[in-house]
Amino acid sequence: MMSFAGAKVLSFESRRANEMAELIRINGGDPFVAPALVEAPVEHNEQAFQFAERLYAGDFDMVVFLTGVGARLLQRILATREREDKFLNALRNVTVVARGPKPTAVLREWRVPVAISVPEPNTWRELLDAVKARPEKSVALQEYGRPNPELVHGLEGQGRSVTPVPVYQWKLPDDTAPIEDALKKLLAQGFDVVLFTTGVQIDHFLQIADRRGDRDAAVDALNRTLVASIGPDCSETLRSCGIDPTFEPSHPKMGILVRAAAQTYARERAQA
C-alpha cells in the first residue's frame, strides 16, 4: 500500500481534528494538526427571525440549505421564540434545496421533503445547475461561515430574488499558537504535505501570516509543498491566494483526501 512513509503532514482541521490526525497516522504520516477556525453563532440573529416571519407569510417559494450544521442551528435559534414544529411545517410548503448529503440528512430527519439534493462536488456551480429549470423566484439562502457572492449573483442571474440568512460565521480560535507554530515549521520546510478541507482555513492561515509579515513567504512555501485540496471550492480559494493545489481527490471526503494525498506523495517520491 502506498503511504506517507513517515512524511510530515499539516492539517488545519478543527471540528474533526482528532479524526484527521488518526487518518494521517493510519496512512503512514506524522500529523501536525493546527485547528484554524471555530464556529461562532451570529449573536442576536434578527435576520433569522425576519426570515422566519417572511417564510410564514409566504414570501419565499424556495429555501436553500448549504450545511447540516447551519440547518440545525437555524432551527434552534427559531425555537427560542416559537414552537419547534412551526418552522418545519413551513418548510414543507416550499421547495427545499440541500447542498449535498449533510443538509439532506438533517432535513430527512425532520421529515421535510427535499426537492433537490445537489450532486458532488456540491459547489455553487452544481447548485446553480440543479435549480436552473425551477420556476421559483423568491429564494432564502442559509449561509455558512462567510457570504457566497458567486452563488447569490448566479441565482439573481436566473431571475430570482435572494435573501441571505447568515446563521454562523467562522472566526480564528482564541489560541492561535498552533497556527503560528505551523507557519514557522512551514517556512523552515518542516512539512512534506499540507491538507486543506475548506477555503476558510486558507484565509485564516494567511491572516496569521499577514500579522507576522510572512504572507508572501507562506504562499511561496506552500507552492513548494504538496498541497491537497478537498474540492473545487477550496481549490478556487487557494488559487485566488496565489497557491496552486497539487490535486483534488475523486470525492470531497476527508478519508479519501488523506488516502489520495498519501498515494500522490508516494508517487512523487518514487519519481524524484
CSV table of C-alpha atoms in Angstrom, one decimal:
chain,number,residue,atom,x,y,z
A,1,MET,CA,0.0,0.0,0.0
A,2,MET,CA,1.3,3.4,-0.9
A,3,SER,CA,1.7,5.6,2.2
A,4,PHE,CA,3.2,8.8,3.5
A,5,ALA,CA,6.1,6.7,4.8
A,6,GLY,CA,6.7,9.0,7.8
A,7,ALA,CA,6.1,12.3,5.9
A,8,LYS,CA,5.3,15.4,8.0
A,9,VAL,CA,1.7,16.2,7.2
A,10,LEU,CA,0.0,19.5,8.2
A,11,SER,CA,-3.8,19.9,8.6
A,12,PHE,CA,-5.9,22.8,9.7
A,13,GLU,CA,-8.9,20.7,10.5
A,14,SER,CA,-11.0,21.8,13.6
A,15,ARG,CA,-14.2,20.0,14.2
A,16,ARG,CA,-12.7,16.6,13.3
A,17,ALA,CA,-9.1,17.3,14.3
A,18,ASN,CA,-8.6,14.0,16.1
A,19,GLU,CA,-10.1,12.0,13.3
A,20,MET,CA,-7.9,13.8,10.8
A,21,ALA,CA,-4.7,13.1,12.9
A,22,GLU,CA,-5.7,9.4,13.1
A,23,LEU,CA,-6.3,9.2,9.3
A,24,ILE,CA,-2.9,10.6,8.7
A,25,ARG,CA,-1.3,8.1,11.1
A,26,ILE,CA,-3.2,5.2,9.5
A,27,ASN,CA,-1.8,6.2,6.1
A,28,GLY,CA,1.8,6.4,7.5
A,29,GLY,CA,2.1,10.1,8.1
A,30,ASP,CA,3.3,12.2,11.1
A,31,PRO,CA,0.4,14.6,11.7
A,32,PHE,CA,0.6,18.2,12.8
A,33,VAL,CA,-3.0,19.5,13.3
A,34,ALA,CA,-3.4,23.2,13.9
A,35,PRO,CA,-7.2,24.0,14.1
A,36,ALA,CA,-7.7,27.2,12.1
A,37,LEU,CA,-11.3,28.1,12.8
A,38,VAL,CA,-14.2,27.9,15.2
A,39,GLU,CA,-17.9,28.3,14.5
A,40,ALA,CA,-19.4,31.4,16.0
A,41,PRO,CA,-23.2,31.7,16.0
A,42,VAL,CA,-24.4,35.1,14.9
A,43,GLU,CA,-25.4,36.9,18.1
A,44,HIS,CA,-28.9,38.4,18.4
A,45,ASN,CA,-29.7,37.0,15.0
A,46,GLU,CA,-32.6,39.2,14.0
A,47,GLN,CA,-32.1,38.2,10.3
A,48,ALA,CA,-33.1,34.7,11.2
A,49,PHE,CA,-36.3,35.8,12.8
A,50,GLN,CA,-37.1,38.2,9.9
A,51,PHE,CA,-36.5,35.3,7.5
A,52,ALA,CA,-38.9,33.2,9.5
A,53,GLU,CA,-41.6,35.8,9.6
A,54,ARG,CA,-41.4,36.2,5.8
A,55,LEU,CA,-41.4,32.4,5.4
A,56,TYR,CA,-44.6,32.1,7.4
A,57,ALA,CA,-46.1,34.9,5.4
A,58,GLY,CA,-45.5,33.0,2.2
A,59,ASP,CA,-42.8,35.4,0.8
A,60,PHE,CA,-40.4,32.6,-0.2
A,61,ASP,CA,-41.1,29.7,-2.6
A,62,MET,CA,-37.6,28.2,-2.3
A,63,VAL,CA,-35.3,27.7,0.7
A,64,VAL,CA,-31.7,26.6,0.2
A,65,PHE,CA,-29.7,24.9,2.9
A,66,LEU,CA,-25.9,24.9,2.4
A,67,THR,CA,-24.8,22.9,5.5
A,68,GLY,CA,-26.3,20.5,8.0
A,69,VAL,CA,-24.8,22.4,10.9
A,70,GLY,CA,-26.4,25.6,9.7
A,71,ALA,CA,-29.8,24.0,9.3
A,72,ARG,CA,-29.8,22.7,12.9
A,73,LEU,CA,-28.6,26.0,14.3
A,74,LEU,CA,-31.2,27.9,12.4
A,75,GLN,CA,-33.9,25.7,13.8
A,76,ARG,CA,-32.5,26.0,17.3
A,77,ILE,CA,-32.5,29.9,17.0
A,78,LEU,CA,-36.1,30.0,15.9
A,79,ALA,CA,-37.2,27.5,18.6
A,80,THR,CA,-36.2,30.1,21.2
A,81,ARG,CA,-39.2,32.2,20.3
A,82,GLU,CA,-41.8,29.7,18.9
A,83,ARG,CA,-43.0,26.1,18.7
A,84,GLU,CA,-40.3,23.8,17.3
A,85,ASP,CA,-42.6,22.4,14.6
A,86,LYS,CA,-43.7,25.8,13.2
A,87,PHE,CA,-40.5,26.2,11.1
A,88,LEU,CA,-40.6,22.6,9.9
A,89,ASN,CA,-44.2,22.8,8.9
A,90,ALA,CA,-43.5,26.0,6.9
A,91,LEU,CA,-40.6,24.3,5.1
A,92,ARG,CA,-42.9,21.5,4.0
A,93,ASN,CA,-44.9,24.1,2.0
A,94,VAL,CA,-41.9,25.4,-0.1
A,95,THR,CA,-39.3,24.0,-2.4
A,96,VAL,CA,-36.3,22.9,-0.3
A,97,VAL,CA,-32.8,22.6,-1.8
A,98,ALA,CA,-30.0,20.9,0.0
A,99,ARG,CA,-26.3,21.3,-1.0
A,100,GLY,CA,-25.2,17.7,-0.6
A,101,PRO,CA,-25.7,14.8,1.9
A,102,LYS,CA,-25.3,16.6,5.2
A,103,PRO,CA,-28.2,19.1,5.0
A,104,THR,CA,-30.2,16.4,3.2
A,105,ALA,CA,-29.7,14.0,6.1
A,106,VAL,CA,-30.9,16.7,8.6
A,107,LEU,CA,-34.0,17.6,6.5
A,108,ARG,CA,-34.9,13.9,6.2
A,109,GLU,CA,-34.6,13.5,9.9
A,110,TRP,CA,-37.1,16.4,10.2
A,111,ARG,CA,-39.3,14.7,7.6
A,112,VAL,CA,-39.0,17.8,5.4
A,113,PRO,CA,-39.2,16.8,1.7
A,114,VAL,CA,-36.0,17.7,-0.3
A,115,ALA,CA,-36.9,18.7,-3.8
A,116,ILE,CA,-33.3,18.9,-4.9
A,117,SER,CA,-30.2,17.4,-3.4
A,118,VAL,CA,-27.2,19.0,-5.2
A,119,PRO,CA,-24.7,16.4,-6.6
A,120,GLU,CA,-21.0,16.2,-5.9
A,121,PRO,CA,-18.8,18.1,-5.7
A,122,ASN,CA,-21.6,20.2,-4.1
A,123,THR,CA,-20.2,23.6,-5.2
A,124,TRP,CA,-22.2,26.7,-6.0
A,125,ARG,CA,-21.9,25.8,-9.7
A,126,GLU,CA,-23.6,22.4,-9.2
A,127,LEU,CA,-26.3,24.1,-7.2
A,128,LEU,CA,-27.0,26.7,-9.9
A,129,ASP,CA,-27.2,23.9,-12.5
A,130,ALA,CA,-29.5,21.9,-10.3
A,131,VAL,CA,-32.1,24.7,-9.9
A,132,LYS,CA,-31.8,26.4,-13.3
A,133,ALA,CA,-35.0,24.8,-14.6
A,134,ARG,CA,-37.0,25.5,-11.5
A,135,PRO,CA,-39.8,28.2,-11.6
A,136,GLU,CA,-39.3,29.5,-8.1
A,137,LYS,CA,-38.4,33.2,-7.9
A,138,SER,CA,-38.0,34.1,-4.2
A,139,VAL,CA,-35.1,32.3,-2.5
A,140,ALA,CA,-33.9,32.3,1.1
A,141,LEU,CA,-30.3,31.1,1.3
A,142,GLN,CA,-28.9,29.7,4.5
A,143,GLU,CA,-25.3,31.0,4.6
A,144,TYR,CA,-22.4,29.5,6.5
A,145,GLY,CA,-19.1,30.8,7.6
A,146,ARG,CA,-18.9,33.6,5.1
A,147,PRO,CA,-21.0,35.1,2.3
A,148,ASN,CA,-21.1,33.3,-1.1
A,149,PRO,CA,-21.4,36.1,-3.6
A,150,GLU,CA,-20.9,33.8,-6.6
A,151,LEU,CA,-24.0,31.8,-5.7
A,152,VAL,CA,-26.1,34.9,-4.9
A,153,HIS,CA,-25.2,36.5,-8.2
A,154,GLY,CA,-25.8,33.3,-10.0
A,155,LEU,CA,-29.3,32.9,-8.6
A,156,GLU,CA,-30.0,36.5,-9.3
A,157,GLY,CA,-28.8,35.9,-12.9
A,158,GLN,CA,-31.5,33.2,-13.1
A,159,GLY,CA,-34.1,35.9,-12.4
A,160,ARG,CA,-34.6,35.2,-8.7
A,161,SER,CA,-34.6,37.5,-5.7
A,162,VAL,CA,-32.2,36.2,-3.0
A,163,THR,CA,-32.3,36.8,0.8
A,164,PRO,CA,-29.2,35.5,2.5
A,165,VAL,CA,-29.8,34.2,6.1
A,166,PRO,CA,-26.4,34.1,8.0
A,167,VAL,CA,-26.6,31.6,10.8
A,168,TYR,CA,-23.0,31.3,11.9
A,169,GLN,CA,-19.6,32.7,11.0
A,170,TRP,CA,-16.1,31.4,11.1
A,171,LYS,CA,-13.5,33.1,13.4
A,172,LEU,CA,-10.0,32.3,14.4
A,173,PRO,CA,-9.6,30.2,17.5
A,174,ASP,CA,-8.8,32.2,20.7
A,175,ASP,CA,-5.5,30.2,20.8
A,176,THR,CA,-3.6,30.8,17.6
A,177,ALA,CA,-0.3,29.4,18.8
A,178,PRO,CA,-0.7,26.1,16.9
A,179,ILE,CA,-1.3,28.0,13.7
A,180,GLU,CA,1.7,30.2,14.4
A,181,ASP,CA,3.8,27.1,15.1
A,182,ALA,CA,2.6,25.6,11.8
A,183,LEU,CA,3.6,28.7,10.0
A,184,LYS,CA,7.2,28.7,11.5
A,185,LYS,CA,7.6,25.0,10.6
A,186,LEU,CA,6.3,25.5,7.0
A,187,LEU,CA,8.7,28.4,6.5
A,188,ALA,CA,11.5,26.1,7.7
A,189,GLN,CA,10.5,23.4,5.2
A,190,GLY,CA,9.2,21.3,8.1
A,191,PHE,CA,6.2,19.8,6.2
A,192,ASP,CA,6.0,17.5,3.2
A,193,VAL,CA,2.3,17.7,2.7
A,194,VAL,CA,-0.4,20.2,3.6
A,195,LEU,CA,-4.1,19.3,3.6
A,196,PHE,CA,-6.9,21.9,3.2
A,197,THR,CA,-10.6,20.9,3.8
A,198,THR,CA,-12.2,24.4,3.4
A,199,GLY,CA,-11.2,27.7,2.0
A,200,VAL,CA,-11.7,29.4,5.4
A,201,GLN,CA,-8.6,27.5,6.6
A,202,ILE,CA,-6.5,29.2,3.9
A,203,ASP,CA,-7.9,32.6,4.8
A,204,HIS,CA,-7.2,32.2,8.5
A,205,PHE,CA,-3.7,30.8,8.0
A,206,LEU,CA,-2.7,33.6,5.7
A,207,GLN,CA,-4.3,36.1,8.1
A,208,ILE,CA,-1.8,34.9,10.8
A,209,ALA,CA,1.0,35.0,8.2
A,210,ASP,CA,0.0,38.6,7.4
A,211,ARG,CA,0.2,39.6,11.1
A,212,ARG,CA,3.8,38.4,11.1
A,213,GLY,CA,4.7,40.0,7.7
A,214,ASP,CA,5.2,36.5,6.3
A,215,ARG,CA,2.3,36.2,3.8
A,216,ASP,CA,4.4,36.1,0.6
A,217,ALA,CA,6.8,33.7,2.2
A,218,ALA,CA,4.0,31.4,3.3
A,219,VAL,CA,2.5,31.4,-0.2
A,220,ASP,CA,5.9,30.6,-1.7
A,221,ALA,CA,6.4,27.8,0.9
A,222,LEU,CA,3.0,26.2,0.1
A,223,ASN,CA,3.8,26.3,-3.6
A,224,ARG,CA,7.0,24.3,-2.9
A,225,THR,CA,4.9,21.7,-0.9
A,226,LEU,CA,2.4,19.1,-1.9
A,227,VAL,CA,-0.9,20.8,-1.3
A,228,ALA,CA,-4.0,18.7,-1.2
A,229,SER,CA,-7.4,20.4,-1.7
A,230,ILE,CA,-10.6,18.6,-0.7
A,231,GLY,CA,-12.6,20.0,-3.7
A,232,PRO,CA,-13.3,22.8,-6.3
A,233,ASP,CA,-14.4,25.5,-3.9
A,234,CYS,CA,-11.3,25.0,-1.7
A,235,SER,CA,-9.1,25.0,-4.8
A,236,GLU,CA,-10.7,28.2,-6.1
A,237,THR,CA,-9.8,29.9,-2.8
A,238,LEU,CA,-6.2,28.6,-2.9
A,239,ARG,CA,-5.7,29.8,-6.5
A,240,SER,CA,-7.2,33.2,-5.6
A,241,CYS,CA,-4.5,33.5,-2.9
A,242,GLY,CA,-1.7,32.5,-5.4
A,243,ILE,CA,-1.4,28.9,-4.3
A,244,ASP,CA,-1.6,26.1,-6.9
A,245,PRO,CA,-3.1,22.9,-5.3
A,246,THR,CA,-1.4,19.7,-6.3
A,247,PHE,CA,-4.6,17.7,-6.6
A,248,GLU,CA,-8.2,17.1,-5.5
A,249,PRO,CA,-9.5,13.7,-4.5
A,250,SER,CA,-12.1,11.9,-6.6
A,251,HIS,CA,-14.8,12.7,-3.9
A,252,PRO,CA,-14.8,15.5,-1.4
A,253,LYS,CA,-14.4,13.3,1.7
A,254,MET,CA,-11.8,13.6,4.4
A,255,GLY,CA,-10.8,9.9,4.3
A,256,ILE,CA,-10.5,9.9,0.5
A,257,LEU,CA,-8.5,13.1,0.7
A,258,VAL,CA,-5.9,11.6,3.1
A,259,ARG,CA,-5.5,8.3,1.2
A,260,ALA,CA,-5.1,10.2,-2.1
A,261,ALA,CA,-2.6,12.5,-0.6
A,262,ALA,CA,-0.5,9.6,0.7
A,263,GLN,CA,-0.7,7.9,-2.8
A,264,THR,CA,0.3,11.2,-4.6
A,265,TYR,CA,3.2,11.8,-2.1
A,266,ALA,CA,4.4,8.2,-2.6
A,267,ARG,CA,4.3,8.5,-6.4
A,268,GLU,CA,6.1,11.8,-6.4
A,269,ARG,CA,8.9,10.4,-4.1
A,270,ALA,CA,9.3,7.4,-6.4
A,271,GLN,CA,9.7,9.7,-9.4
A,272,ALA,CA,12.2,12.0,-7.7
